[in-house]
mmCIF file of C-alpha atoms in Angstrom:
data_model
loop_
_atom_site.group_PDB
_atom_site.id
_atom_site.type_symbol
_atom_site.label_atom_id
_atom_site.label_comp_id
_atom_site.label_asym_id
_atom_site.label_seq_id
_atom_site.Cartn_x
_atom_site.Cartn_y
_atom_site.Cartn_z
ATOM 1 C CA UNK A 27 21.679 16.731 -14.692
ATOM 2 C CA UNK A 28 23.719 14.597 -12.083
ATOM 3 C CA UNK A 29 24.266 11.138 -13.117
ATOM 4 C CA UNK A 30 25.538 10.269 -9.609
ATOM 5 C CA UNK A 31 23.565 11.390 -6.507
ATOM 6 C CA UNK A 32 22.729 10.563 -2.951
ATOM 7 C CA UNK A 33 19.288 9.456 -1.993
ATOM 8 C CA UNK A 34 18.361 8.853 1.614
ATOM 9 C CA UNK A 35 22.109 8.799 2.449
ATOM 10 C CA UNK A 36 22.768 6.100 -0.299
ATOM 11 C CA UNK A 37 24.963 6.624 -3.521
ATOM 12 C CA UNK A 38 22.999 5.880 -6.588
ATOM 13 C CA UNK A 39 23.739 6.052 -10.435
ATOM 14 C CA UNK A 40 21.053 7.117 -12.536
ATOM 15 C CA UNK A 41 18.188 5.098 -11.078
ATOM 16 C CA UNK A 42 20.433 2.254 -9.519
ATOM 17 C CA UNK A 43 21.553 2.261 -5.985
ATOM 18 C CA UNK A 44 25.335 1.373 -5.903
ATOM 19 C CA UNK A 45 24.614 -1.025 -2.922
ATOM 20 C CA UNK A 46 22.497 -2.951 -5.247
ATOM 21 C CA UNK A 47 25.457 -3.336 -7.846
ATOM 22 C CA UNK A 48 27.621 -4.731 -5.066
ATOM 23 C CA UNK A 49 25.309 -7.597 -4.588
ATOM 24 C CA UNK A 50 25.864 -8.777 -8.216
ATOM 25 C CA UNK A 51 29.733 -7.766 -8.804
ATOM 26 C CA UNK A 52 32.756 -7.972 -6.802
ATOM 27 C CA UNK A 53 34.122 -4.952 -5.146
ATOM 28 C CA UNK A 54 35.994 -2.759 -5.864
ATOM 29 C CA UNK A 55 34.653 -1.809 -9.138
ATOM 30 C CA UNK A 56 34.388 1.123 -11.414
ATOM 31 C CA UNK A 57 30.844 2.552 -12.220
ATOM 32 C CA UNK A 58 29.935 4.762 -15.306
ATOM 33 C CA UNK A 59 27.012 6.394 -16.279
ATOM 34 C CA UNK A 60 25.861 5.349 -19.875
ATOM 35 C CA UNK A 61 23.448 8.230 -19.910
ATOM 36 C CA UNK A 62 26.120 10.441 -18.937
ATOM 37 C CA UNK A 63 28.811 9.487 -21.410
ATOM 38 C CA UNK A 64 25.882 9.519 -24.185
ATOM 39 C CA UNK A 65 24.708 12.952 -23.198
ATOM 40 C CA UNK A 66 28.307 14.572 -22.919
ATOM 41 C CA UNK A 67 29.314 12.964 -26.470
ATOM 42 C CA UNK A 68 26.177 14.288 -28.129
ATOM 43 C CA UNK A 69 26.544 17.793 -26.714
ATOM 44 C CA UNK A 70 29.943 17.847 -28.296
ATOM 45 C CA UNK A 71 28.637 16.365 -31.357
ATOM 46 C CA UNK A 72 25.906 18.710 -31.687
ATOM 47 C CA UNK A 73 28.356 21.781 -31.260
ATOM 48 C CA UNK A 74 30.129 20.755 -34.607
ATOM 49 C CA UNK A 75 26.896 19.671 -36.470
ATOM 50 C CA UNK A 76 27.139 22.466 -39.170
ATOM 51 C CA UNK A 77 30.694 21.342 -40.392
ATOM 52 C CA UNK A 78 31.994 17.873 -41.610
ATOM 53 C CA UNK A 79 33.641 16.682 -38.458
ATOM 54 C CA UNK A 80 34.829 13.403 -37.223
ATOM 55 C CA UNK A 81 35.019 12.887 -33.331
ATOM 56 C CA UNK A 82 37.740 10.480 -32.263
ATOM 57 C CA UNK A 83 37.676 9.392 -28.576
ATOM 58 C CA UNK A 84 41.035 9.271 -26.965
ATOM 59 C CA UNK A 85 40.961 5.590 -25.897
ATOM 60 C CA UNK A 86 43.982 6.216 -23.647
ATOM 61 C CA UNK A 87 41.751 8.105 -21.306
ATOM 62 C CA UNK A 88 39.766 4.959 -20.530
ATOM 63 C CA UNK A 89 39.744 1.839 -22.990
ATOM 64 C CA UNK A 90 37.149 -0.130 -21.296
ATOM 65 C CA UNK A 91 35.515 -1.996 -23.904
ATOM 66 C CA UNK A 92 32.003 -1.264 -22.792
ATOM 67 C CA UNK A 93 32.708 2.394 -23.249
ATOM 68 C CA UNK A 94 34.203 2.025 -26.506
ATOM 69 C CA UNK A 95 31.076 0.188 -27.694
ATOM 70 C CA UNK A 96 28.753 2.817 -26.438
ATOM 71 C CA UNK A 97 30.671 5.790 -27.845
ATOM 72 C CA UNK A 98 30.979 3.864 -31.127
ATOM 73 C CA UNK A 99 27.080 3.264 -31.310
ATOM 74 C CA UNK A 100 27.014 6.973 -30.798
ATOM 75 C CA UNK A 101 29.070 7.766 -33.793
ATOM 76 C CA UNK A 102 32.409 8.205 -32.264
ATOM 77 C CA UNK A 103 35.851 7.277 -33.891
ATOM 78 C CA UNK A 104 38.962 6.520 -31.844
ATOM 79 C CA UNK A 105 42.212 8.062 -31.455
ATOM 80 C CA UNK A 106 44.753 5.205 -30.192
ATOM 81 C CA UNK A 107 48.551 5.371 -29.104
ATOM 82 C CA UNK A 108 49.086 1.614 -29.121
ATOM 83 C CA UNK A 109 48.314 -1.629 -31.162
ATOM 84 C CA UNK A 110 46.434 -2.985 -27.939
ATOM 85 C CA UNK A 111 44.232 0.144 -28.211
ATOM 86 C CA UNK A 112 43.692 -0.175 -31.878
ATOM 87 C CA UNK A 113 42.795 -3.993 -31.432
ATOM 88 C CA UNK A 114 40.194 -3.180 -28.661
ATOM 89 C CA UNK A 115 38.786 -0.355 -30.902
ATOM 90 C CA UNK A 116 38.264 -2.959 -33.589
ATOM 91 C CA UNK A 117 36.635 -5.423 -31.191
ATOM 92 C CA UNK A 118 34.224 -2.421 -30.269
ATOM 93 C CA UNK A 119 33.202 -2.406 -34.013
ATOM 94 C CA UNK A 120 34.931 1.217 -34.708
ATOM 95 C CA UNK A 121 35.364 1.168 -38.316
ATOM 96 C CA UNK A 122 39.177 1.308 -39.195
ATOM 97 C CA UNK A 123 38.322 4.497 -41.367
ATOM 98 C CA UNK A 124 37.491 6.239 -38.136
ATOM 99 C CA UNK A 125 40.698 5.547 -36.248
ATOM 100 C CA UNK A 126 43.612 7.497 -35.750
ATOM 101 C CA UNK A 127 46.813 6.334 -34.689
ATOM 102 C CA UNK A 128 48.765 8.956 -32.666
ATOM 103 C CA UNK A 129 51.508 8.662 -29.900
ATOM 104 C CA UNK A 130 55.441 8.611 -29.812
ATOM 105 C CA UNK A 131 57.789 5.887 -30.371
ATOM 106 C CA UNK A 132 55.831 3.937 -32.863
ATOM 107 C CA UNK A 133 57.640 0.405 -33.737
ATOM 108 C CA UNK A 134 58.146 -0.897 -37.370
ATOM 109 C CA UNK A 135 55.666 -3.634 -36.223
ATOM 110 C CA UNK A 136 52.979 -1.286 -35.219
ATOM 111 C CA UNK A 137 52.992 1.008 -38.073
ATOM 112 C CA UNK A 138 53.094 -2.271 -40.377
ATOM 113 C CA UNK A 139 49.744 -3.200 -38.431
ATOM 114 C CA UNK A 140 48.113 0.202 -38.901
ATOM 115 C CA UNK A 141 48.883 0.090 -42.630
ATOM 116 C CA UNK A 142 47.396 -3.645 -42.805
ATOM 117 C CA UNK A 143 44.280 -2.557 -41.080
ATOM 118 C CA UNK A 144 43.764 0.567 -43.356
ATOM 119 C CA UNK A 145 43.193 3.064 -40.721
ATOM 120 C CA UNK A 146 42.070 6.586 -41.309
ATOM 121 C CA UNK A 147 45.372 8.276 -40.233
ATOM 122 C CA UNK A 148 48.892 7.764 -38.793
ATOM 123 C CA UNK A 149 49.916 10.992 -36.941
ATOM 124 C CA UNK A 150 53.688 11.147 -37.080
ATOM 125 C CA UNK A 151 55.927 12.795 -34.465
ATOM 126 C CA UNK A 152 59.301 13.200 -36.606
ATOM 127 C CA UNK A 153 60.896 12.980 -39.984
ATOM 128 C CA UNK A 154 62.536 9.575 -39.122
ATOM 129 C CA UNK A 155 59.003 8.246 -38.438
ATOM 130 C CA UNK A 156 57.677 9.427 -41.721
ATOM 131 C CA UNK A 157 60.438 7.973 -43.628
ATOM 132 C CA UNK A 158 59.855 4.696 -41.644
ATOM 133 C CA UNK A 159 56.069 4.888 -42.604
ATOM 134 C CA UNK A 160 57.154 5.540 -46.261
ATOM 135 C CA UNK A 161 59.443 2.558 -46.350
ATOM 136 C CA UNK A 162 57.027 0.177 -45.002
ATOM 137 C CA UNK A 163 54.435 1.554 -47.223
ATOM 138 C CA UNK A 164 56.631 1.192 -50.351
ATOM 139 C CA UNK A 165 57.166 -2.429 -49.504
ATOM 140 C CA UNK A 166 53.503 -3.001 -49.243
ATOM 141 C CA UNK A 167 52.569 -0.833 -52.314
ATOM 142 C CA UNK A 168 50.274 1.339 -50.317
ATOM 143 C CA UNK A 169 49.567 4.851 -50.039
ATOM 144 C CA UNK A 170 49.449 5.848 -46.410
ATOM 145 C CA UNK A 171 47.345 8.930 -45.068
ATOM 146 C CA UNK A 172 49.530 10.697 -42.219
ATOM 147 C CA UNK A 173 49.388 13.714 -40.141
ATOM 148 C CA UNK A 174 52.225 15.823 -38.848
ATOM 149 C CA UNK A 175 52.609 16.872 -35.188
ATOM 150 C CA UNK A 176 53.709 20.471 -35.030
ATOM 151 C CA UNK A 177 55.000 21.927 -31.835
ATOM 152 C CA UNK A 178 53.515 25.261 -31.948
ATOM 153 C CA UNK A 179 55.594 26.768 -29.345
ATOM 154 C CA UNK A 180 52.717 28.011 -27.328
ATOM 155 C CA UNK A 181 52.374 28.147 -23.618
ATOM 156 C CA UNK A 182 48.924 26.757 -22.456
ATOM 157 C CA UNK A 183 49.653 28.406 -18.870
ATOM 158 C CA UNK A 184 48.722 24.919 -17.226
ATOM 159 C CA UNK A 185 50.783 22.713 -15.213
ATOM 160 C CA UNK A 186 54.509 22.700 -16.334
ATOM 161 C CA UNK A 187 54.487 18.964 -15.860
ATOM 162 C CA UNK A 188 51.782 18.510 -18.616
ATOM 163 C CA UNK A 189 53.158 21.107 -21.092
ATOM 164 C CA UNK A 190 53.563 19.707 -24.427
ATOM 165 C CA UNK A 191 53.417 22.754 -27.042
ATOM 166 C CA UNK A 192 56.292 24.701 -25.787
ATOM 167 C CA UNK A 193 59.798 24.575 -28.068
ATOM 168 C CA UNK A 194 61.406 23.064 -24.919
ATOM 169 C CA UNK A 195 59.078 20.328 -24.874
ATOM 170 C CA UNK A 196 60.043 17.062 -26.782
ATOM 171 C CA UNK A 197 56.764 16.572 -28.630
ATOM 172 C CA UNK A 198 56.247 17.422 -32.225
ATOM 173 C CA UNK A 199 58.470 18.933 -34.996
ATOM 174 C CA UNK A 200 59.586 22.608 -35.069
ATOM 175 C CA UNK A 201 58.931 24.918 -38.098
ATOM 176 C CA UNK A 202 62.009 24.055 -40.040
ATOM 177 C CA UNK A 203 61.466 20.089 -39.923
ATOM 178 C CA UNK A 204 57.992 20.912 -40.863
ATOM 179 C CA UNK A 205 58.712 22.181 -44.088
ATOM 180 C CA UNK A 206 61.207 19.537 -44.490
ATOM 181 C CA UNK A 207 58.547 17.091 -43.979
ATOM 182 C CA UNK A 208 56.204 18.673 -46.264
ATOM 183 C CA UNK A 209 58.694 18.532 -49.183
ATOM 184 C CA UNK A 210 59.543 14.938 -48.464
ATOM 185 C CA UNK A 211 55.802 14.023 -48.638
ATOM 186 C CA UNK A 212 55.351 15.967 -51.960
ATOM 187 C CA UNK A 213 58.092 13.554 -53.484
ATOM 188 C CA UNK A 214 56.931 10.552 -52.123
ATOM 189 C CA UNK A 215 54.211 8.219 -53.969
ATOM 190 C CA UNK A 216 53.400 6.379 -50.763
ATOM 191 C CA UNK A 217 52.495 9.348 -48.440
ATOM 192 C CA UNK A 218 49.342 11.349 -48.435
ATOM 193 C CA UNK A 219 49.872 14.096 -46.313
ATOM 194 C CA UNK A 220 46.165 14.859 -44.824
ATOM 195 C CA UNK A 221 46.523 16.318 -41.438
ATOM 196 C CA UNK A 222 48.081 18.809 -39.193
ATOM 197 C CA UNK A 223 48.281 17.770 -35.528
ATOM 198 C CA UNK A 224 48.668 20.190 -32.598
ATOM 199 C CA UNK A 225 48.795 19.608 -28.918
ATOM 200 C CA UNK A 226 49.553 22.275 -26.219
ATOM 201 C CA UNK A 227 48.928 20.455 -22.876
#
């Protein structure tokens, strides 16, 4: 189904002509199809209906509050990469237990805020980050669920500028560090290792 189409030479979204929208809001503006977003999300959700799955929308792709609220109503969680995105997701009524905090270069203040909000998971990018999470969790007397981002040394054969999964890319840990992290987590009383995170770009 086309959620944007032309009728008599005029662009429309669903059943609304864009020219009518310009009479009510200032231009330029972004126009999204709620029906299109819902349909696409539910196609994805239905594809995984036979297994226990949690779909978390990557808010960095578009953190428009209306979109976050719409997807939350359809059952989506959120994958965030900043405290700002986390706060917007909470404003959109996304349950903290459905929020994953990913991204590189997390500050101690961000980690502390994530722990305070009791989110589902913090995806860590390095051993030093996990040690910082462990230190803060210990001070707060909390046990924190984390994931490890592993660099799989895999070439996705896409644009070289967006490659994230080859060993020369700076994202994720290598195999040796991965095992070191597992051993560290086993000894920690404040870290609960729950997830393996992989991106290939």
